[in-house]
Coordinates of C-alpha atoms in Angstrom, one line a residue:
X1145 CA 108.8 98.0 115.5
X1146 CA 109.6 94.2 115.6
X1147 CA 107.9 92.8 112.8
X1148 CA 107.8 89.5 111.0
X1149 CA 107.4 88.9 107.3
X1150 CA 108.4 85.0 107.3
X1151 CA 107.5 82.9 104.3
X1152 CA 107.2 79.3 105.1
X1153 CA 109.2 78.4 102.3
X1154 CA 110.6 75.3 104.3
X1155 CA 106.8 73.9 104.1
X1156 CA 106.5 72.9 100.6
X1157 CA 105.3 69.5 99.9
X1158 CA 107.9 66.7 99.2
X1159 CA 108.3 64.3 96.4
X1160 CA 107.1 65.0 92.4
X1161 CA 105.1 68.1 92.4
X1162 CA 102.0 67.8 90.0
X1163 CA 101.2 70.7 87.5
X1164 CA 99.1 73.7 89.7
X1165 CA 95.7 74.0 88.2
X1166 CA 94.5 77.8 89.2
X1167 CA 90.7 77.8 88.4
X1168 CA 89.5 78.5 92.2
X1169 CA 85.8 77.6 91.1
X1170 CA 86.4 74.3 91.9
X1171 CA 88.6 73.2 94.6
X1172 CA 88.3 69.0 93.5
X1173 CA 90.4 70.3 91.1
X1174 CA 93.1 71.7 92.9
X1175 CA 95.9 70.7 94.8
X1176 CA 96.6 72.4 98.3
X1177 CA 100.4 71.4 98.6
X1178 CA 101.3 72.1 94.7
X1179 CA 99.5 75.3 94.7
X1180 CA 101.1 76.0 97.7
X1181 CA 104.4 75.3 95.9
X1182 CA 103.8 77.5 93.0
X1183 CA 102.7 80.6 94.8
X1184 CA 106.8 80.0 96.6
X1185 CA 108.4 79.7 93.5
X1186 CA 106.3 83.1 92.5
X1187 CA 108.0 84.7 95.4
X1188 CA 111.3 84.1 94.2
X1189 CA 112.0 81.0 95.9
X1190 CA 115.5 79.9 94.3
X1191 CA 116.3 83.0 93.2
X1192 CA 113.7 83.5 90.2
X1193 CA 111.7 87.0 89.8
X1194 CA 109.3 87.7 92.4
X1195 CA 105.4 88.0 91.1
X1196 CA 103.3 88.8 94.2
X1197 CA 100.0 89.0 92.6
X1198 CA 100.6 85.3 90.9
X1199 CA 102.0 84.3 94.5
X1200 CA 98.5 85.4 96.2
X1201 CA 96.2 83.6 93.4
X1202 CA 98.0 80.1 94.3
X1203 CA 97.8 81.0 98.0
X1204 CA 94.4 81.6 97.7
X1205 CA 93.6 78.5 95.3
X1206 CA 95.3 76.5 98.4
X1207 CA 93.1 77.9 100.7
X1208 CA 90.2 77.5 98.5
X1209 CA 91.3 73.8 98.0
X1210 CA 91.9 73.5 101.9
X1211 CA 90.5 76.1 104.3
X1212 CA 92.6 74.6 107.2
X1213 CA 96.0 75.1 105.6
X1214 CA 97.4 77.6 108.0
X1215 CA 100.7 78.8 106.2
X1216 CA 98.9 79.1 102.9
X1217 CA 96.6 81.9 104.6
X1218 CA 99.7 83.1 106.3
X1219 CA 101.6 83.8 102.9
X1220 CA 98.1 84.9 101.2
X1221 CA 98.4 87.6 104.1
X1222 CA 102.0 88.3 103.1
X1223 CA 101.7 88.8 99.1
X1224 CA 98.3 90.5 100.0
X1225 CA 100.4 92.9 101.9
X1226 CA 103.0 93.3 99.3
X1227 CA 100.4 94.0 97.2
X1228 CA 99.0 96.6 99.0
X1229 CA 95.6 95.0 99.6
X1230 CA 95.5 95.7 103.0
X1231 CA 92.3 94.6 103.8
X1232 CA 93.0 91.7 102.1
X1233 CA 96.2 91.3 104.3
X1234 CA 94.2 91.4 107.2
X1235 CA 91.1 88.7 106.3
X1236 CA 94.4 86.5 105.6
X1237 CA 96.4 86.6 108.4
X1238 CA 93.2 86.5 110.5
X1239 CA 92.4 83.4 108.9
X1240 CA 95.5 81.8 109.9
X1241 CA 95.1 83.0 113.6
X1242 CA 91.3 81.1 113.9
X1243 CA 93.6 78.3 112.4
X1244 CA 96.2 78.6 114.9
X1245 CA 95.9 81.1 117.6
X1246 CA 99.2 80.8 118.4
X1247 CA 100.9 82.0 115.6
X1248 CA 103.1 84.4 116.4
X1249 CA 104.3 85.8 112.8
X1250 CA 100.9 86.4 111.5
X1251 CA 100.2 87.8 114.8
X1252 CA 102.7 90.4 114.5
X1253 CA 102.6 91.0 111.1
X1254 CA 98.5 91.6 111.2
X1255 CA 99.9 94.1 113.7
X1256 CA 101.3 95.7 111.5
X1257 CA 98.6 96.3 108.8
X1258 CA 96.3 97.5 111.4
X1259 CA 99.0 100.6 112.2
X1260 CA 99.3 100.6 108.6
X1261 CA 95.7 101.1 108.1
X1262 CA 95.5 103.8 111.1
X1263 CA 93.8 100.9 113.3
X1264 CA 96.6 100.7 116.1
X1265 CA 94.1 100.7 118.7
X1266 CA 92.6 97.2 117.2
X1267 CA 95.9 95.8 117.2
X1268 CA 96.2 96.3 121.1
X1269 CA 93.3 93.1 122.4
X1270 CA 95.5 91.1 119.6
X1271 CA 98.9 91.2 121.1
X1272 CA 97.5 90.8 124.5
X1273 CA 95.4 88.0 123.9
X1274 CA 98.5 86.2 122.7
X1275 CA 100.6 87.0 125.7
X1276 CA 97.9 86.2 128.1
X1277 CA 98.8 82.8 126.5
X1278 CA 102.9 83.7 126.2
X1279 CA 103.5 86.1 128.3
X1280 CA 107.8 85.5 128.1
X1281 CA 107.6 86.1 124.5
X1282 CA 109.4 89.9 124.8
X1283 CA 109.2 89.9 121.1
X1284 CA 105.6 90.2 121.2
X1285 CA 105.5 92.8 124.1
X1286 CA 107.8 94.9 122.4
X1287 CA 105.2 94.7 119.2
X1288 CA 102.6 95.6 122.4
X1289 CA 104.6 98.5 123.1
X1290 CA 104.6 99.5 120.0
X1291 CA 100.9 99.4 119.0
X1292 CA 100.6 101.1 122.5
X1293 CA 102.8 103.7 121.0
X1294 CA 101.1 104.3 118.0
X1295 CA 97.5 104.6 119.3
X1296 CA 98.6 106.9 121.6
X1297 CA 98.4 105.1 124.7
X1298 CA 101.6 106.1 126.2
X1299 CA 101.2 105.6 129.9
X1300 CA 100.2 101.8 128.9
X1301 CA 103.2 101.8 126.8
X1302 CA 105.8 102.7 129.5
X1303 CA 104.7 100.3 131.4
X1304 CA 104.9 97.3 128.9
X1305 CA 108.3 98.1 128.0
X1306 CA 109.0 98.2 131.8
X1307 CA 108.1 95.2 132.0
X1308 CA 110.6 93.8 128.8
X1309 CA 112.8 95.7 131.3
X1310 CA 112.1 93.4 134.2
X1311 CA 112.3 90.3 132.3
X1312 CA 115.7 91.3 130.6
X1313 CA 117.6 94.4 131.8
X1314 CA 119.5 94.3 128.4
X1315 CA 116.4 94.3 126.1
X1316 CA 117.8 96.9 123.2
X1317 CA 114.1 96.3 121.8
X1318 CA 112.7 97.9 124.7
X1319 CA 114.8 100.5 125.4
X1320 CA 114.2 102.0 121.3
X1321 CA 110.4 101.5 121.9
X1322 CA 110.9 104.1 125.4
X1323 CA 112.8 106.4 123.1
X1324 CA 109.8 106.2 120.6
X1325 CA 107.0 106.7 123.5
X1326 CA 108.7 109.5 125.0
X1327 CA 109.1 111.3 121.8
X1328 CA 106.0 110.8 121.4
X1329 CA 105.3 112.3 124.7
X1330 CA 107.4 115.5 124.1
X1331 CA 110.2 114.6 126.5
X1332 CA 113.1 114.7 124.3
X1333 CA 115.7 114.3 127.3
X1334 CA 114.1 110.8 127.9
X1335 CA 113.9 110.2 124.4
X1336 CA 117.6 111.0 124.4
X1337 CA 118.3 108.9 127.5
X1338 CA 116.7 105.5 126.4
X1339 CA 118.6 106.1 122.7
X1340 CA 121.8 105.9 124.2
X1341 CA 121.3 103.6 126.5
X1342 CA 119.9 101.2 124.0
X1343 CA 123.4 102.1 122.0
X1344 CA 125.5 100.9 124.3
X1345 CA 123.9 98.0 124.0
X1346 CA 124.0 97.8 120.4
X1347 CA 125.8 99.8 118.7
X1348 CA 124.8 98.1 115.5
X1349 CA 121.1 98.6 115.7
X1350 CA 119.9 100.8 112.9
X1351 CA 117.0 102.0 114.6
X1352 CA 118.9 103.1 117.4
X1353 CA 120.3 105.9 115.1
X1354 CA 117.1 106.8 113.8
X1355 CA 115.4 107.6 117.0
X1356 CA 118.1 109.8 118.0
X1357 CA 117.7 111.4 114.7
X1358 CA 113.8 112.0 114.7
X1359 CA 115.0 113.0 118.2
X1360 CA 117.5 115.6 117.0
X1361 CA 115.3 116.8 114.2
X1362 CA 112.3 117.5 117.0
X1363 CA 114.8 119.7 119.0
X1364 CA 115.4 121.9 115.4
X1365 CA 119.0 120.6 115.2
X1366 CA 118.9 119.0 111.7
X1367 CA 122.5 118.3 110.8
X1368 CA 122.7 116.1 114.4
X1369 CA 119.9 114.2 113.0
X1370 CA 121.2 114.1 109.6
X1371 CA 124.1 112.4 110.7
X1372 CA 122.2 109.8 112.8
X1373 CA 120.3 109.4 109.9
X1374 CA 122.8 108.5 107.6
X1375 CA 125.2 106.3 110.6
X1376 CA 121.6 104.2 110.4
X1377 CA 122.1 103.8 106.5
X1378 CA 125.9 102.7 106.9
X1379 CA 124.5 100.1 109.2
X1380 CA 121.9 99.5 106.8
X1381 CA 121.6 100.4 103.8
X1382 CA 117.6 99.4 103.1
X1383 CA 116.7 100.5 107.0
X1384 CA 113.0 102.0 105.8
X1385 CA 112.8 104.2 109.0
X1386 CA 116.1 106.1 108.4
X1387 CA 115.5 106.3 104.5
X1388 CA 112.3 107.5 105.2
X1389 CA 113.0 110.0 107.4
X1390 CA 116.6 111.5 105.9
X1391 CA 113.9 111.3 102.3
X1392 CA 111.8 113.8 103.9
X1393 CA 114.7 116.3 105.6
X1394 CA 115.7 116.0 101.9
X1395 CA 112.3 117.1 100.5
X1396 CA 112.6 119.7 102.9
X1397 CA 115.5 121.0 102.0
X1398 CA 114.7 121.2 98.0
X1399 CA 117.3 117.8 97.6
X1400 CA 115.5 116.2 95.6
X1401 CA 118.0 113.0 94.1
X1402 CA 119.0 112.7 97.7
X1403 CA 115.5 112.3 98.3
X1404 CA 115.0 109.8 95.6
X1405 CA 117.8 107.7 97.1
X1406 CA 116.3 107.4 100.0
X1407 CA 112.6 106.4 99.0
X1408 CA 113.6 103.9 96.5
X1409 CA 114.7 101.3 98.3
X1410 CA 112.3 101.4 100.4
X1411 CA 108.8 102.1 97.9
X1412 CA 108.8 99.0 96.3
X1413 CA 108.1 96.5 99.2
X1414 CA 105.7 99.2 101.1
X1415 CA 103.2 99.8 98.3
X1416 CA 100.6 100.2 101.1
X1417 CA 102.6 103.2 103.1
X1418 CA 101.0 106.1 102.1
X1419 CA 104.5 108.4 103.6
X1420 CA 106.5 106.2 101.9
X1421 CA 104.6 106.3 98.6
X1422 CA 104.1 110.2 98.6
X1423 CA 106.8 111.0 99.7
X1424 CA 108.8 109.0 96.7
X1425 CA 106.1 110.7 94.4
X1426 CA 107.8 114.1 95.7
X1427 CA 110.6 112.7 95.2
X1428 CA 110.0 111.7 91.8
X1429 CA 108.0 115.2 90.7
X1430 CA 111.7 116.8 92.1
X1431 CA 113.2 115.3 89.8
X1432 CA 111.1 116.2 87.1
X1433 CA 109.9 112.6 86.0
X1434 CA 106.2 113.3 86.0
X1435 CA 104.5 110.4 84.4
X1436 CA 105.5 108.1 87.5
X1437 CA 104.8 110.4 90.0
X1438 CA 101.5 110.5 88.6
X1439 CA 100.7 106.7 88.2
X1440 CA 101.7 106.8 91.8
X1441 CA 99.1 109.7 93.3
X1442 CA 96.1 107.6 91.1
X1443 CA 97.3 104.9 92.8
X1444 CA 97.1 106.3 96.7
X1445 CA 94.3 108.3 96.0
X1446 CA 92.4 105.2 95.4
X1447 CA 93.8 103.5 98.6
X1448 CA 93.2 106.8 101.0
X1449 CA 90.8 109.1 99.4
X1450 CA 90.4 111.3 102.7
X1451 CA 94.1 112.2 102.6
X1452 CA 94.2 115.7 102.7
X1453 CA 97.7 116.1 102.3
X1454 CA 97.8 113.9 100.0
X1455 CA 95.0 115.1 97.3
X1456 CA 96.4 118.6 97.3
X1457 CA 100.0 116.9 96.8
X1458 CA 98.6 115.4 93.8
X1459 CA 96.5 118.7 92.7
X1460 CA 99.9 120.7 92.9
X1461 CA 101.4 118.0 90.6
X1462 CA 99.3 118.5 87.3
X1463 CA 98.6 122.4 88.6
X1464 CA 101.8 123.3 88.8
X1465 CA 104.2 120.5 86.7
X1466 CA 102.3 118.8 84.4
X1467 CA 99.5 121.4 83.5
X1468 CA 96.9 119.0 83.4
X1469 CA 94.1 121.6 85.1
X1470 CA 91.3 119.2 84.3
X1471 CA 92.8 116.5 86.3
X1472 CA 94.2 118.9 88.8
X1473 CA 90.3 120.2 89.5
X1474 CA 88.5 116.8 89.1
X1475 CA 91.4 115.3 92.0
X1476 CA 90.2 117.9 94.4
X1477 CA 86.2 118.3 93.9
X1478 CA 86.2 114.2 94.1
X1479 CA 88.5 114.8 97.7
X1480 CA 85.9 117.6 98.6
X1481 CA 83.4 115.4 97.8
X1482 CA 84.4 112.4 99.5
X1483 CA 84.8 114.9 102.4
X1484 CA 81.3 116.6 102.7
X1485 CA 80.6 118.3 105.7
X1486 CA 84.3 117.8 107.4
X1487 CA 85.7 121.4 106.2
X1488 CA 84.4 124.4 107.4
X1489 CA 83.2 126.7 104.4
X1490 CA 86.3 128.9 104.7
X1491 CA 88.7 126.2 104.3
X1492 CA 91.7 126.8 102.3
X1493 CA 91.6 123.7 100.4
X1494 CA 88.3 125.4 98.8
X1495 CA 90.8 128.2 97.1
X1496 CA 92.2 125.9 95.5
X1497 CA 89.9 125.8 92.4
X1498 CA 89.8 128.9 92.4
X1499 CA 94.0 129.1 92.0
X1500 CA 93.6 126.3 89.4
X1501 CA 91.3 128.6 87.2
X1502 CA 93.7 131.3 87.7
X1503 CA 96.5 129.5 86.8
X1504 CA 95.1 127.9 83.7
X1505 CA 94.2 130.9 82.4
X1506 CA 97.3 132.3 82.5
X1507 CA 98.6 129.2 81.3
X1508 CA 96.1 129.4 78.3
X1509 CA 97.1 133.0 77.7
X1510 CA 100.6 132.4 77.8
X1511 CA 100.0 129.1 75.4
X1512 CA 98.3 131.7 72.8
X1513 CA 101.0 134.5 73.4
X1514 CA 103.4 132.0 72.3
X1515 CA 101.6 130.6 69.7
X1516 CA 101.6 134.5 68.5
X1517 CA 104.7 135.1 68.4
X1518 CA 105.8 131.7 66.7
X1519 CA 103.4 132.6 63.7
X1520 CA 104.7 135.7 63.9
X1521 CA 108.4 134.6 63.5
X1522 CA 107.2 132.1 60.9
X1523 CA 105.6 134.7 58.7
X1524 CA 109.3 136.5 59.0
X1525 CA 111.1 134.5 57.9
X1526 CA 109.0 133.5 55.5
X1527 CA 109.6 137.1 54.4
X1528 CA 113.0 137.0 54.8
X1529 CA 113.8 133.6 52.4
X1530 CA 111.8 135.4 49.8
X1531 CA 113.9 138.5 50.0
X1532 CA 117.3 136.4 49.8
X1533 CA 115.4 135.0 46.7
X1534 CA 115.1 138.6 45.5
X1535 CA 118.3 139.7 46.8
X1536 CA 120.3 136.4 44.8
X1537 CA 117.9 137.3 41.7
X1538 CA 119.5 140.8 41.7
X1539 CA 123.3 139.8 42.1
X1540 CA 123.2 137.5 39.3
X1541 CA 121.9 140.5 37.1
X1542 CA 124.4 143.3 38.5
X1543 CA 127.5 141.0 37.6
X1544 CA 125.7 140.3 34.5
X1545 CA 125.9 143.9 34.1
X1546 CA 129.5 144.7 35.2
X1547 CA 130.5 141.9 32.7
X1548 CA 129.0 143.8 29.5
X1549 CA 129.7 147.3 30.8
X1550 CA 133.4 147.1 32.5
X1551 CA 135.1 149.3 30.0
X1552 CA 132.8 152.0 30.2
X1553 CA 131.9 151.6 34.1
X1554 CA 136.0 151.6 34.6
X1555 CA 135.7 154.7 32.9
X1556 CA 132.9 157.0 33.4
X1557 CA 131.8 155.1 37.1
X1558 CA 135.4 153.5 38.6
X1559 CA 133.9 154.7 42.4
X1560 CA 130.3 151.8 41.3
X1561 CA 133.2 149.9 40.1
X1562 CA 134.7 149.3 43.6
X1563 CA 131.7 149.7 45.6
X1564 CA 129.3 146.8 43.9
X1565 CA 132.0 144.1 43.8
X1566 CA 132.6 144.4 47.4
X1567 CA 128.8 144.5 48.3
X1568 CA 128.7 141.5 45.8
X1569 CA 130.9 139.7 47.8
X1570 CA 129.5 140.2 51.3
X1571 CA 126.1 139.5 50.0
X1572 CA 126.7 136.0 48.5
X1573 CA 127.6 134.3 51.8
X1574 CA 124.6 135.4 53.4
X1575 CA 122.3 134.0 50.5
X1576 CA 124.8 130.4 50.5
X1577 CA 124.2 130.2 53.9
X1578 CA 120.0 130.9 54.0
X1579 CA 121.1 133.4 56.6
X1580 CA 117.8 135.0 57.0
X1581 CA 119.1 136.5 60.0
X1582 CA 121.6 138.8 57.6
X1583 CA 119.3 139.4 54.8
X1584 CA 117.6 142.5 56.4
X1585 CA 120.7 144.8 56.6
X1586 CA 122.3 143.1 53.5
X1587 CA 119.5 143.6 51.7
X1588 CA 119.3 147.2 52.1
X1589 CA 123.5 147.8 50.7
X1590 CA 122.4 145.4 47.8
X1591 CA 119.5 147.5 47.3
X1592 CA 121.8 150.9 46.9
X1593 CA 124.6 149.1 44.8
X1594 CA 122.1 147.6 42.1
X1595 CA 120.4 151.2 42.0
X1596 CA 123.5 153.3 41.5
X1597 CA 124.9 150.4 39.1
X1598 CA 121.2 150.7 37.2
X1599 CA 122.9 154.2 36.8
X1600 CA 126.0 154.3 35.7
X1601 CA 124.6 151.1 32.9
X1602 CA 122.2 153.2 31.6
X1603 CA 124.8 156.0 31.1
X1604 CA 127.0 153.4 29.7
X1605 CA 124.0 152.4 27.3
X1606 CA 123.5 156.3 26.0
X1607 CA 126.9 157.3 25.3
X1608 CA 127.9 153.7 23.3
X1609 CA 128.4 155.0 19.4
X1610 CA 125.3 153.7 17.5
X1611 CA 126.5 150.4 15.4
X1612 CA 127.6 151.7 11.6
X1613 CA 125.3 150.4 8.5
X1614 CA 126.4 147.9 6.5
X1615 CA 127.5 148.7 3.0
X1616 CA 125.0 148.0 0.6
X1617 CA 125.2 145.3 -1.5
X1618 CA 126.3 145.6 -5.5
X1619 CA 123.4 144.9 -8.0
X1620 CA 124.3 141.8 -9.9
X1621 CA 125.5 142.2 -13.6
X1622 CA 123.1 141.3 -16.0
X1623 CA 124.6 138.1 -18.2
X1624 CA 126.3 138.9 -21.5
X1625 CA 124.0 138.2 -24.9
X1626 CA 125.0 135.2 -26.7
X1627 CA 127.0 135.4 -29.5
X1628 CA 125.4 135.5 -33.0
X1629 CA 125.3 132.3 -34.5
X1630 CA 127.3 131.6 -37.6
X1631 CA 125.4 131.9 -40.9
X1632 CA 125.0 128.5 -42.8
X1633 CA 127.8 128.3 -45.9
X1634 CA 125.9 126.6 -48.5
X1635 CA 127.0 123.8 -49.9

């Protein structure tokens, strides 16, 4: 499709800009041009990062200001559109059409949101009121053909790209929208036909290679398209036709980073394309980073609610990935909902709460099995660091033991003598380690050495001579009687 996303960027007011003043409440306030300005520079102009949602509020504060500025609405249309706000998109670039009905590139690109939107068919009285007024613009008869195309007015179609034709034999434009319209049709041969003609044309024309793969892939031969798919993406790298198809033969096929290679570089600048945005969700889910899949399905389920395909893609996300059942049943009985009376009663989509209820009760049961089985494991080891406590207890008492009784165990026991040391041994890595793995069978050889050591000490204890009593102690002497003393001599 030839499509036109131009930003005036050219247009921007001359001379000192004055500060933009964003209060839309009261346009004597604002400025038309300097708002105008501001909502360029927040669409990267001069390299800075693009803001599309700061862009649209100063294209809309111009338009407030002045209601005849024609490119302000045109870029409103364009930022709306980047946005995602397609009906915002449209009021925009319709606006700038009653202000210049003329103007091709909000012509084609309001084109474009109609197909967008599923409104082809509304597009069609646009295009061809325009080339009532231009009709040597082949640019806008191709975008004809194409709307023709989309709402399934193929007949009309052929002839509208006949006439391209007519006008200029070598019209590669043309020649890809026949290959799209008889695809379309079913008649691959002529689908083939127009492809390579339009090649020899251009050989350098992405989309070229795309139809011939969408081609391919309709006859079942999916590594032909594959190739034309990815001789597209040499061509161009960011084509979103190609990236979107060769995305999807990647789904397919369970490829999912292929997948993601394809939708992201196309995703961010088509919020509004349902494909595109579900199909990068896949993408994303594939490759098992759930929270952004998810902020992506809330976001598409708000913009197309009635998408079937889409509301059970988002139910399998949280059913099946992210276990959110809740979530997974309120998605569908708000799509069922929305959808009253438009499903028969035996529809399948109607199993599906049944399958979620099934599968969260598994899920619950398995959550509790495990939840068993972890206290379970707890509790034993538990058990089993209280054993090596027990098991370290005792080894510190049997070479207590062996140290008192070695002489006598030597003797009467020597076969305790080498067993116990040895189980000694092999038990103290197990307890320096907290190997509670070990302790059970360690425990059990510890458990035989202590009892037979137990044994052979209380043997030891029986036969050991009893301790001789000391010899008693001599009375003391009683002390010698004193002397007599002298008689007096008298004098």
């Amino acid at each position: 499709m030839f499509r036109f996303l131009l930003i005036a960027l050219v247009l921007a007011g001359c001379g000192e800009k004055k500060p933009p003043v964003t209060d839309p409440t009261d346009p004597a306030n604002l400025d038309p041009k300097a708002e105008f300005a501001a909502g360029v520079k927040a669409l990267g102009d001069g390299g800075g990062k693009v803001d599309y949602a700061g862009a649209l509020a100063h294209f809309e504060a111009a338009t407030v200001a002045d209601p005849t500025y024609t490119k302000a609405w045109y870029n409103c249309g364009f930022a709306a559109e980047r946005l995602g706000d397609l009906p915002k998109a449209e009021s925009c670039y319709r606006k700038a059409i009653e202000n210049k009905s003329d103007y091709a590139a909000a012509i084609y690109n309001l084109g474009g949101v109609l197909q967008n939107a599923g409104r082809a068919a509304d597009s069609v009285p646009i295009f061809r009121a325009y080339l009532d007024a231009h009709p040597d613009d082949l640019e806008a008869r191709n975008n004809l053909v194409d709307a023709l195309s989309a709402a399934k007015m193929y007949d009309e179609a052929i002839v509208e790209a006949q006439e391209v034709l007519a006008r200029d034999p070598k019209n590669v434009g043309a020649y890809r929208n026949l290959s799209r319209v008889y695809y379309a049709k079913g008649d691959y041969s002529m689908s083939t036909l127009a492809s390579e003609k339009a090649r020899t044309l251009n050989d350098a024309d992405p989309g070229i290679y795309n139809n011939m793969g969408v081609t391919f892939l309709a006859q079942k031969n999916e590594p032909a398209a594959i190739g034309q798919f990815n001789t597209a993406l040499k061509v161009d790298p960011a084509n979103l036709e190609a990236n979107l198809n060769l995305g999807y033969v990647a789904l397919n096929s369970g490829d999912y980073p292929l997948a993601l290679k394809c939708f992201e570089p196309i995703a961010k600048d088509n919020p509004a394309n349902v494909d595109i945005q579900m199909g990068y969700a896949i993408a994303l889910r594939g490759n098992k980073q759930y929270e952004d899949a998810e902020k992506i399905y809330d976001a598409l389920l708000k913009q197309d609610p009635q998408n079937r395909t889409l509301a059970i893609n988002a139910v399998m996300l949280h059913e099946h990935y992210t276990k959110k059942f809740q979530k997974a049943a309120g998605i569908l009985d708000e799509h069922i909902k929305i959808m009253t009376g438009k499903y028969s009663p035996d529809d399948e989509i109607f199993k599906l709460k049944d399958e979620i209820r099934v599968l969260e009760k598994k899920d619950a049961d398995a959550k509790a099995e495990a939840a068993r089985k972890k206290k379970e494991e707890e509790e034993r080891i538990a058990r089993d660091k209280k054993r090596l406590e027990e098991m370290a207890a005792d080894i510190k008492k049997m070479e207590e033991d062996i140290a008192k009784y070695t002489d006598c165990l030597m003797t009467t026991r020597p076969d305790v003598m080498d067993m116990v040391p040895m189980v000694i041994e092999q038990a103290k890595p197990v307890i320096a380690e907290n190997d509670v793995g070990m302790v059970g069978d360690m425990k059990t050889f510890v458990d035989d050495a202590k009892t037979q050591l137990a044994d052979a000490v209380t043997a030891c204890s029986a036969a050991a001579p009893a301790p001789e009593a000391p010899a008693p102690t001599p009375a003391p002497e009683s002390p010698a009687a004193p002397a007599p003393a002298p008689a007096p001599v008298p004098g």
